[in-house]
PDB file of C-alpha atoms in Angstrom:
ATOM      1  CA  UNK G   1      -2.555  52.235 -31.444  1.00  0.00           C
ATOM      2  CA  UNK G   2      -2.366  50.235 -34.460  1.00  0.00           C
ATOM      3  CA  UNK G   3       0.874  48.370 -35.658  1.00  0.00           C
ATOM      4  CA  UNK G   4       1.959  49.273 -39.535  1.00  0.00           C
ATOM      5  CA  UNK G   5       2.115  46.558 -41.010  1.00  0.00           C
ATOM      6  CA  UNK G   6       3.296  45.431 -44.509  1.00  0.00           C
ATOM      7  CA  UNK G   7       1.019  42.649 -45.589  1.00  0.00           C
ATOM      8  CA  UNK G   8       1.525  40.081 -48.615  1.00  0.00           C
ATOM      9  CA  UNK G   9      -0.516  40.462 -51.635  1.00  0.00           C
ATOM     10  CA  UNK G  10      -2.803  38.005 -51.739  1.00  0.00           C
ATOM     11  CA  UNK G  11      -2.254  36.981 -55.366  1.00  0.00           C
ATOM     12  CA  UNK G  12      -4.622  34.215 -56.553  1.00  0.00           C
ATOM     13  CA  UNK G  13      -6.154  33.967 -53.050  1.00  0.00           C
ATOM     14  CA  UNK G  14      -7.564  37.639 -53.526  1.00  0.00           C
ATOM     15  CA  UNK G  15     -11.138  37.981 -51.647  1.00  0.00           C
ATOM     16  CA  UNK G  16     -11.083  41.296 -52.995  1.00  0.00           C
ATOM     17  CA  UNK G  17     -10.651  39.995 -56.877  1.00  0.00           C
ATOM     18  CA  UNK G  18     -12.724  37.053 -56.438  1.00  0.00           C
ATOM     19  CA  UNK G  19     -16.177  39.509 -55.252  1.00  0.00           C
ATOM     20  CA  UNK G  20     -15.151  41.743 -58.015  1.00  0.00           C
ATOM     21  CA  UNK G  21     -17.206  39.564 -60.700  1.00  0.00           C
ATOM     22  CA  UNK G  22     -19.822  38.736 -57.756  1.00  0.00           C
ATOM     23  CA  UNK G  23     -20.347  41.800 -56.107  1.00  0.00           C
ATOM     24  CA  UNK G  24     -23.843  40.301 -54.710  1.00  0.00           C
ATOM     25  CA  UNK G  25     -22.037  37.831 -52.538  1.00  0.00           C
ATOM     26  CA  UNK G  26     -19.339  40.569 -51.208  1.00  0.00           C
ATOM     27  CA  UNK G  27     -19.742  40.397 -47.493  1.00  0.00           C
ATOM     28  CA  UNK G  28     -18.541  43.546 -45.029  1.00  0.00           C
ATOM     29  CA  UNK G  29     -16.804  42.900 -42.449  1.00  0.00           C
ATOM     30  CA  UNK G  30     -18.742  43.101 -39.072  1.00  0.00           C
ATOM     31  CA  UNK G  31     -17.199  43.261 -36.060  1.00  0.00           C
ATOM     32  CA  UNK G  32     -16.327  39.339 -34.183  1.00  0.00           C
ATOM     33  CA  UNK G  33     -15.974  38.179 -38.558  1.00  0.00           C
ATOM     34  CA  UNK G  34     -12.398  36.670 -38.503  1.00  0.00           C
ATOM     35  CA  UNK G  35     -10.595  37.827 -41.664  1.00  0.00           C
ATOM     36  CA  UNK G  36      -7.563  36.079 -42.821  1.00  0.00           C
ATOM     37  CA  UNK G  37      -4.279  37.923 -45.084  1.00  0.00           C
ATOM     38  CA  UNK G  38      -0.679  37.045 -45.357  1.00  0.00           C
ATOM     39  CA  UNK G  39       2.503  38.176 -43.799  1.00  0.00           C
ATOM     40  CA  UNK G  40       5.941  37.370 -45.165  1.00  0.00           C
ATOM     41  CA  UNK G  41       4.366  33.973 -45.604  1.00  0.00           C
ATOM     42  CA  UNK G  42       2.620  33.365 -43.012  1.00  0.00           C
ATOM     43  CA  UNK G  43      -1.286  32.919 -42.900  1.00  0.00           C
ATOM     44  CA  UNK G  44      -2.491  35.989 -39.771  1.00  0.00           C
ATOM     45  CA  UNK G  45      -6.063  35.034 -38.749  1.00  0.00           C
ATOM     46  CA  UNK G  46      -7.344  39.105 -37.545  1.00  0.00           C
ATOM     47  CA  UNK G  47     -10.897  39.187 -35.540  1.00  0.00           C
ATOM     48  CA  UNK G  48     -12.612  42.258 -36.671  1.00  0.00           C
ATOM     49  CA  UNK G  49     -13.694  44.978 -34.065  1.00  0.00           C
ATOM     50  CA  UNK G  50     -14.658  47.761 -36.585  1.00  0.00           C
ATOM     51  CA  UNK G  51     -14.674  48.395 -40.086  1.00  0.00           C
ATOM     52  CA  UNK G  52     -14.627  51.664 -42.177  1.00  0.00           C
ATOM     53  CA  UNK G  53     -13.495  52.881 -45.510  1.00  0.00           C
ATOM     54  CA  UNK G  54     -12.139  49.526 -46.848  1.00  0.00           C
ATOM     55  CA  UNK G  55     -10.408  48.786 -44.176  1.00  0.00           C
ATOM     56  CA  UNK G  56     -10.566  46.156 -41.012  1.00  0.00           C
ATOM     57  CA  UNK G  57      -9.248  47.100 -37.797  1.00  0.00           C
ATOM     58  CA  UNK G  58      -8.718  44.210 -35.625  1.00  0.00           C
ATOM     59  CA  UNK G  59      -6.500  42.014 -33.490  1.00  0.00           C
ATOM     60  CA  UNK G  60      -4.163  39.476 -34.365  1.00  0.00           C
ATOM     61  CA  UNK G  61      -6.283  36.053 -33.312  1.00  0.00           C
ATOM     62  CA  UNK G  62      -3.879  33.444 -34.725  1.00  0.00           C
ATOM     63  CA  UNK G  63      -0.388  33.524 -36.904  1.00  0.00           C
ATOM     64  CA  UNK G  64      -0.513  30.131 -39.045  1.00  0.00           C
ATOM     65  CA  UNK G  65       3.038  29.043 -40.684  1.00  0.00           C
ATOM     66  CA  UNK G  66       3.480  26.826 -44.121  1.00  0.00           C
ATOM     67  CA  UNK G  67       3.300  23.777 -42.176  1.00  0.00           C
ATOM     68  CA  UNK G  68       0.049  24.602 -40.123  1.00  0.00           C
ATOM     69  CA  UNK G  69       1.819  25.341 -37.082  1.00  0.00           C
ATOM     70  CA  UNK G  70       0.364  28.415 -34.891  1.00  0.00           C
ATOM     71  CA  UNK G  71       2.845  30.968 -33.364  1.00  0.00           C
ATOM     72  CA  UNK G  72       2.638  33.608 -31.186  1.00  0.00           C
ATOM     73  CA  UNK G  73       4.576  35.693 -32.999  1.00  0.00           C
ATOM     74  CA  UNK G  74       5.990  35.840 -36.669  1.00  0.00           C
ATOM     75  CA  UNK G  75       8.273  39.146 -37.784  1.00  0.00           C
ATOM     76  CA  UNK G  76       6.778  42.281 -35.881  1.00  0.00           C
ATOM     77  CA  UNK G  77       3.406  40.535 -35.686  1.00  0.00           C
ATOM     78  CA  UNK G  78       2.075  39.550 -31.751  1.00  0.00           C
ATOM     79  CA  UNK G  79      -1.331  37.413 -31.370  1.00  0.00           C
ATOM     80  CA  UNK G  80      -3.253  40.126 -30.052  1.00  0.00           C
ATOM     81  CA  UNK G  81      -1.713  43.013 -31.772  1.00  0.00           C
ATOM     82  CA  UNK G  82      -4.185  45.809 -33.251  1.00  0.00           C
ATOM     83  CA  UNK G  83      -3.786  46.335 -37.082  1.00  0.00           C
ATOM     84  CA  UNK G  84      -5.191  47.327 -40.015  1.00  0.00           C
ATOM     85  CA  UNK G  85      -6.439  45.133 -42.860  1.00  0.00           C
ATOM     86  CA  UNK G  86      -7.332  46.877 -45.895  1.00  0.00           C
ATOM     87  CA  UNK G  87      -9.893  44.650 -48.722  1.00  0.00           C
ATOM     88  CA  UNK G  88      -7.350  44.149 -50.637  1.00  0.00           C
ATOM     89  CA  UNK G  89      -4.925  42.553 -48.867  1.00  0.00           C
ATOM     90  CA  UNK G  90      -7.736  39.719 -47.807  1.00  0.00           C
ATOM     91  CA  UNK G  91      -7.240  36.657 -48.611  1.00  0.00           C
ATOM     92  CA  UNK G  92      -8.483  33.028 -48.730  1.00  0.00           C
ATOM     93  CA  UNK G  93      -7.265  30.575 -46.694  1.00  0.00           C
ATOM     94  CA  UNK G  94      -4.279  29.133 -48.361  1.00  0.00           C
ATOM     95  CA  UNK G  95      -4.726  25.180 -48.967  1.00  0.00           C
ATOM     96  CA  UNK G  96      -2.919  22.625 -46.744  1.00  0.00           C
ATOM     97  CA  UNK G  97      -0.171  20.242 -48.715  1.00  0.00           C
ATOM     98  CA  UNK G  98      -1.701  17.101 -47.493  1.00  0.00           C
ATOM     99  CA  UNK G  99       1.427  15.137 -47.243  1.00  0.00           C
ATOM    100  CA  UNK G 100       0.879  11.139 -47.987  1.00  0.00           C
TER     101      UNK G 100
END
């Protein structure tokens, strides 16, 4: 069973928007690819198992906060929960505020 989940739009960090003017470097998802999208903040690291229609099913590898801290769990999200990870909620890894 799959949990529901709600993810963040990507905005900027769209994977989905970025192939859209490259389509020859648009990569499918293949089962053991990690993925990464956003939830309520958070950066979700999903490990792919099977892909079909646009969407990745997978489970929940890692759950990243703002500060690069890993959790194992962040709002209804588990590490190792099954979901569901349509293209266009993928996202790029968000970039770390290198603090000096």
């Amino acid at each position: 069973m799959h949990k529901h989940v709600e993810w963040d739009s990507p905005g900027d960090a769209s994977v989905d928007s970025h192939y859209a003017k490259d389509e020859q470097h648009r990569v499918t998802p293949q089962p053991g690819m990690i993925l990464t999208a956003r939830y309520h903040g958070a950066t979700v690291r999903i490990q792919v198992e099977a892909y079909k229609d646009g969407v990745s099913i997978g489970k929940v590898a890692a759950l990243i906060d703002d500060d690069g801290e890993r959790h194992d769990s962040h709002g209804i999200l588990n590490v190792g929960d099954m979901v569901r990870l349509p293209d266009d909620k993928r996202a790029f890894q968000a970039p770390r505020d290198d603090e000096d």
